[in-house]
Structure formats: C-alpha cells, structure tokens
Amino acid sequence: MNMAVAGMIAGMALGFAGYFGGFGAFVLVAALGAIGFVAGRFLQGDLELGDFFRPRSDRRR
C-alpha cells in the first residue's frame, strides 16, 4: 500500500469520525492514528526510543 492510499484511508476515517461522532471523536481518531504511526515506525526500526529524548544538538542529520 503506497502512502497516497494510506493517506486517503486515514482521511476517510477522520471524516467519518468527525461526521458521526463530532469534533471529540475526530480528535480522538487523529491522536490514536498518530500514536499508531509512531508505534509502527518504532516497530519497523525507523525510529529509536532515544530519538525522542536526545537534545537537538546531538540529533543525526
């Protein structure tokens, strides 16, 4: 699945949540999607836990 299709599915999920559940459901779905994205990147090995706690001057370029 390419990023365009994944973005379309995420947008549709947010749209349905906003329409049927209101703004609170929209924010909840967006937050859970962001958490799931970060967890997925972490499990794939694209992110390391230290990336969140390292000072800006020590980050890789």
N, CA, C and O atoms as a GROMACS GRO file, in nm:
protein
  244
    1MET      N    1   0.086  -0.117   0.000
    1MET     CA    2   0.000   0.000   0.000
    1MET      C    3   0.091   0.123   0.000
    1MET      O    4   0.178   0.138   0.086
    2ASN      N    5   0.070   0.212  -0.097
    2ASN     CA    6   0.153   0.331  -0.101
    2ASN      C    7   0.098   0.439  -0.008
    2ASN      O    8  -0.012   0.427   0.047
    3MET      N    9   0.176   0.544   0.008
    3MET     CA   10   0.140   0.649   0.105
    3MET      C   11   0.014   0.726   0.064
    3MET      O   12  -0.059   0.774   0.151
    4ALA      N   13  -0.012   0.737  -0.065
    4ALA     CA   14  -0.133   0.808  -0.108
    4ALA      C   15  -0.259   0.733  -0.065
    4ALA      O   16  -0.355   0.794  -0.018
    5VAL      N   17  -0.259   0.603  -0.079
    5VAL     CA   18  -0.375   0.522  -0.040
    5VAL      C   19  -0.390   0.523   0.112
    5VAL      O   20  -0.501   0.534   0.163
    6ALA      N   21  -0.278   0.514   0.184
    6ALA     CA   22  -0.284   0.518   0.331
    6ALA      C   23  -0.336   0.654   0.378
    6ALA      O   24  -0.416   0.660   0.472
    7GLY      N   25  -0.293   0.761   0.314
    7GLY     CA   26  -0.343   0.894   0.349
    7GLY      C   27  -0.492   0.909   0.319
    7GLY      O   28  -0.565   0.971   0.397
    8MET      N   29  -0.536   0.852   0.207
    8MET     CA   30  -0.678   0.858   0.173
    8MET      C   31  -0.762   0.783   0.275
    8MET      O   32  -0.867   0.831   0.317
    9ILE      N   33  -0.716   0.666   0.316
    9ILE     CA   34  -0.789   0.588   0.415
    9ILE      C   35  -0.794   0.660   0.549
    9ILE      O   36  -0.897   0.663   0.616
   10ALA      N   37  -0.681   0.719   0.589
   10ALA     CA   38  -0.679   0.795   0.714
   10ALA      C   39  -0.772   0.916   0.707
   10ALA      O   40  -0.842   0.945   0.803
   11GLY      N   41  -0.772   0.985   0.595
   11GLY     CA   42  -0.861   1.099   0.578
   11GLY      C   43  -1.007   1.060   0.582
   11GLY      O   44  -1.090   1.130   0.640
   12MET      N   45  -1.040   0.947   0.520
   12MET     CA   46  -1.179   0.900   0.524
   12MET      C   47  -1.219   0.861   0.665
   12MET      O   48  -1.332   0.888   0.707
   13ALA      N   49  -1.129   0.797   0.739
   13ALA     CA   50  -1.159   0.759   0.878
   13ALA      C   51  -1.183   0.884   0.963
   13ALA      O   52  -1.276   0.887   1.043
   14LEU      N   53  -1.099   0.985   0.944
   14LEU     CA   54  -1.119   1.110   1.019
   14LEU      C   55  -1.249   1.179   0.978
   14LEU      O   56  -1.319   1.234   1.063
   15GLY      N   57  -1.280   1.175   0.850
   15GLY     CA   58  -1.406   1.235   0.804
   15GLY      C   59  -1.528   1.166   0.864
   15GLY      O   60  -1.621   1.233   0.909
   16PHE      N   61  -1.527   1.034   0.864
   16PHE     CA   62  -1.640   0.960   0.923
   16PHE      C   63  -1.650   0.986   1.073
   16PHE      O   64  -1.760   1.004   1.126
   17ALA      N   65  -1.536   0.989   1.140
   17ALA     CA   66  -1.538   1.015   1.284
   17ALA      C   67  -1.590   1.154   1.313
   17ALA      O   68  -1.668   1.173   1.407
   18GLY      N   69  -1.549   1.252   1.234
   18GLY     CA   70  -1.598   1.388   1.253
   18GLY      C   71  -1.745   1.403   1.223
   18GLY      O   72  -1.816   1.475   1.293
   19TYR      N   73  -1.792   1.335   1.120
   19TYR     CA   74  -1.933   1.347   1.081
   19TYR      C   75  -2.025   1.277   1.181
   19TYR      O   76  -2.126   1.334   1.223
   20PHE      N   77  -1.991   1.154   1.217
   20PHE     CA   78  -2.080   1.076   1.302
   20PHE      C   79  -2.058   1.098   1.451
   20PHE      O   80  -2.150   1.081   1.530
   21GLY      N   81  -1.936   1.134   1.491
   21GLY     CA   82  -1.908   1.144   1.633
   21GLY      C   83  -1.880   1.284   1.682
   21GLY      O   84  -1.870   1.306   1.803
   22GLY      N   85  -1.867   1.380   1.592
   22GLY     CA   86  -1.840   1.517   1.632
   22GLY      C   87  -1.691   1.543   1.644
   22GLY      O   88  -1.607   1.460   1.610
   23PHE      N   89  -1.661   1.661   1.693
   23PHE     CA   90  -1.522   1.705   1.699
   23PHE      C   91  -1.439   1.622   1.796
   23PHE      O   92  -1.322   1.595   1.770
   24GLY      N   93  -1.498   1.579   1.908
   24GLY     CA   94  -1.425   1.498   2.004
   24GLY      C   95  -1.380   1.365   1.944
   24GLY      O   96  -1.267   1.322   1.967
   25ALA      N   97  -1.466   1.302   1.867
   25ALA     CA   98  -1.429   1.176   1.801
   25ALA      C   99  -1.322   1.201   1.696
   25ALA      O  100  -1.231   1.119   1.679
   26PHE      N  101  -1.331   1.313   1.625
   26PHE     CA  102  -1.230   1.349   1.526
   26PHE      C  103  -1.092   1.361   1.590
   26PHE      O  104  -0.995   1.306   1.538
   27VAL      N  105  -1.085   1.431   1.702
   27VAL     CA  106  -0.957   1.450   1.772
   27VAL      C  107  -0.906   1.316   1.826
   27VAL      O  108  -0.786   1.289   1.818
   28LEU      N  109  -0.994   1.233   1.880
   28LEU     CA  110  -0.954   1.103   1.932
   28LEU      C  111  -0.898   1.015   1.821
   28LEU      O  112  -0.794   0.952   1.840
   29VAL      N  113  -0.964   1.009   1.707
   29VAL     CA  114  -0.915   0.928   1.595
   29VAL      C  115  -0.782   0.981   1.544
   29VAL      O  116  -0.693   0.903   1.512
   30ALA      N  117  -0.767   1.113   1.537
   30ALA     CA  118  -0.641   1.171   1.491
   30ALA      C  119  -0.527   1.139   1.588
   30ALA      O  120  -0.416   1.105   1.545
   31ALA      N  121  -0.553   1.149   1.718
   31ALA     CA  122  -0.450   1.120   1.818
   31ALA      C  123  -0.411   0.973   1.816
   31ALA      O  124  -0.292   0.940   1.821
   32LEU      N  125  -0.509   0.884   1.809
   32LEU     CA  126  -0.479   0.742   1.804
   32LEU      C  127  -0.407   0.705   1.675
   32LEU      O  128  -0.320   0.618   1.676
   33GLY      N  129  -0.440   0.770   1.566
   33GLY     CA  130  -0.369   0.747   1.441
   33GLY      C  131  -0.224   0.789   1.450
   33GLY      O  132  -0.136   0.719   1.400
   34ALA      N  133  -0.198   0.902   1.513
   34ALA     CA  134  -0.060   0.949   1.530
   34ALA      C  135   0.019   0.855   1.620
   34ALA      O  136   0.135   0.825   1.592
   35ILE      N  137  -0.043   0.808   1.726
   35ILE     CA  138   0.024   0.712   1.816
   35ILE      C  139   0.053   0.582   1.741
   35ILE      O  140   0.161   0.525   1.755
   36GLY      N  141  -0.042   0.536   1.664
   36GLY     CA  142  -0.022   0.415   1.585
   36GLY      C  143   0.088   0.430   1.481
   36GLY      O  144   0.164   0.337   1.456
   37PHE      N  145   0.096   0.547   1.420
   37PHE     CA  146   0.201   0.574   1.322
   37PHE      C  147   0.339   0.568   1.386
   37PHE      O  148   0.430   0.505   1.334
   38VAL      N  149   0.353   0.633   1.500
   38VAL     CA  150   0.482   0.634   1.571
   38VAL      C  151   0.517   0.493   1.618
   38VAL      O  152   0.632   0.451   1.607
   39ALA      N  153   0.420   0.419   1.668
   39ALA     CA  154   0.446   0.282   1.713
   39ALA      C  155   0.487   0.194   1.595
   39ALA      O  156   0.576   0.111   1.609
   40GLY      N  157   0.423   0.210   1.482
   40GLY     CA  158   0.459   0.133   1.364
   40GLY      C  159   0.599   0.164   1.316
   40GLY      O  160   0.674   0.073   1.280
   41ARG      N  161   0.636   0.292   1.314
   41ARG     CA  162   0.772   0.329   1.273
   41ARG      C  163   0.874   0.273   1.371
   41ARG      O  164   0.982   0.229   1.331
   42PHE      N  165   0.840   0.274   1.500
   42PHE     CA  166   0.929   0.219   1.602
   42PHE      C  167   0.948   0.069   1.583
   42PHE      O  168   1.060   0.019   1.592
   43LEU      N  169   0.840  -0.003   1.556
   43LEU     CA  170   0.848  -0.148   1.539
   43LEU      C  171   0.919  -0.186   1.410
   43LEU      O  172   0.980  -0.293   1.403
   44GLN      N  173   0.914  -0.101   1.307
   44GLN     CA  174   0.986  -0.127   1.183
   44GLN      C  175   1.134  -0.099   1.197
   44GLN      O  176   1.214  -0.145   1.115
   45GLY      N  177   1.171  -0.026   1.299
   45GLY     CA  178   1.311   0.007   1.320
   45GLY      C  179   1.351   0.142   1.262
   45GLY      O  180   1.470   0.175   1.261
   46ASP      N  181   1.255   0.220   1.214
   46ASP     CA  182   1.284   0.352   1.158
   46ASP      C  183   1.308   0.456   1.266
   46ASP      O  184   1.373   0.557   1.241
   47LEU      N  185   1.256   0.433   1.384
   47LEU     CA  186   1.273   0.523   1.498
   47LEU      C  187   1.338   0.448   1.613
   47LEU      O  188   1.319   0.327   1.629
   48GLU      N  189   1.413   0.521   1.692
   48GLU     CA  190   1.468   0.466   1.815
   48GLU      C  191   1.412   0.546   1.932
   48GLU      O  192   1.378   0.663   1.917
   49LEU      N  193   1.402   0.483   2.046
   49LEU     CA  194   1.346   0.549   2.163
   49LEU      C  195   1.428   0.672   2.201
   49LEU      O  196   1.373   0.770   2.249
   50GLY      N  197   1.559   0.666   2.182
   50GLY     CA  198   1.646   0.778   2.214
   50GLY      C  199   1.622   0.901   2.127
   50GLY      O  200   1.662   1.012   2.164
   51ASP      N  201   1.559   0.884   2.011
   51ASP     CA  202   1.530   0.998   1.924
   51ASP      C  203   1.437   1.099   1.990
   51ASP      O  204   1.441   1.217   1.957
   52PHE      N  205   1.356   1.053   2.083
   52PHE     CA  206   1.261   1.142   2.150
   52PHE      C  207   1.324   1.216   2.268
   52PHE      O  208   1.272   1.320   2.310
   53PHE      N  209   1.434   1.165   2.321
   53PHE     CA  210   1.492   1.219   2.442
   53PHE      C  211   1.629   1.284   2.422
   53PHE      O  212   1.687   1.336   2.517
   54ARG      N  213   1.679   1.281   2.302
   54ARG     CA  214   1.810   1.335   2.272
   54ARG      C  215   1.800   1.486   2.250
   54ARG      O  216   1.705   1.533   2.188
   55PRO      N  217   1.896   1.563   2.300
   55PRO     CA  218   1.894   1.709   2.275
   55PRO      C  219   1.908   1.739   2.126
   55PRO      O  220   1.963   1.657   2.051
   56ARG      N  221   1.860   1.853   2.082
   56ARG     CA  222   1.863   1.887   1.941
   56ARG      C  223   2.004   1.888   1.882
   56ARG      O  224   2.022   1.850   1.767
   57SER      N  225   2.102   1.930   1.959
   57SER     CA  226   2.238   1.940   1.907
   57SER      C  227   2.298   1.802   1.879
   57SER      O  228   2.394   1.793   1.802
   58ASP      N  229   2.246   1.696   1.941
   58ASP     CA  230   2.301   1.562   1.924
   58ASP      C  231   2.227   1.480   1.819
   58ASP      O  232   2.267   1.367   1.793
   59ARG      N  233   2.122   1.532   1.758
   59ARG     CA  234   2.043   1.455   1.663
   59ARG      C  235   2.119   1.434   1.533
   59ARG      O  236   2.201   1.516   1.493
   60ARG      N  237   2.090   1.321   1.469
   60ARG     CA  238   2.151   1.291   1.339
   60ARG      C  239   2.091   1.380   1.232
   60ARG      O  240   1.977   1.426   1.245
   61ARG      N  241   2.167   1.405   1.128
   61ARG     CA  242   2.116   1.488   1.016
   61ARG      C  243   2.080   1.399   0.900
   61ARG      O  244   2.036   1.449   0.796
   0.00000   0.00000   0.00000
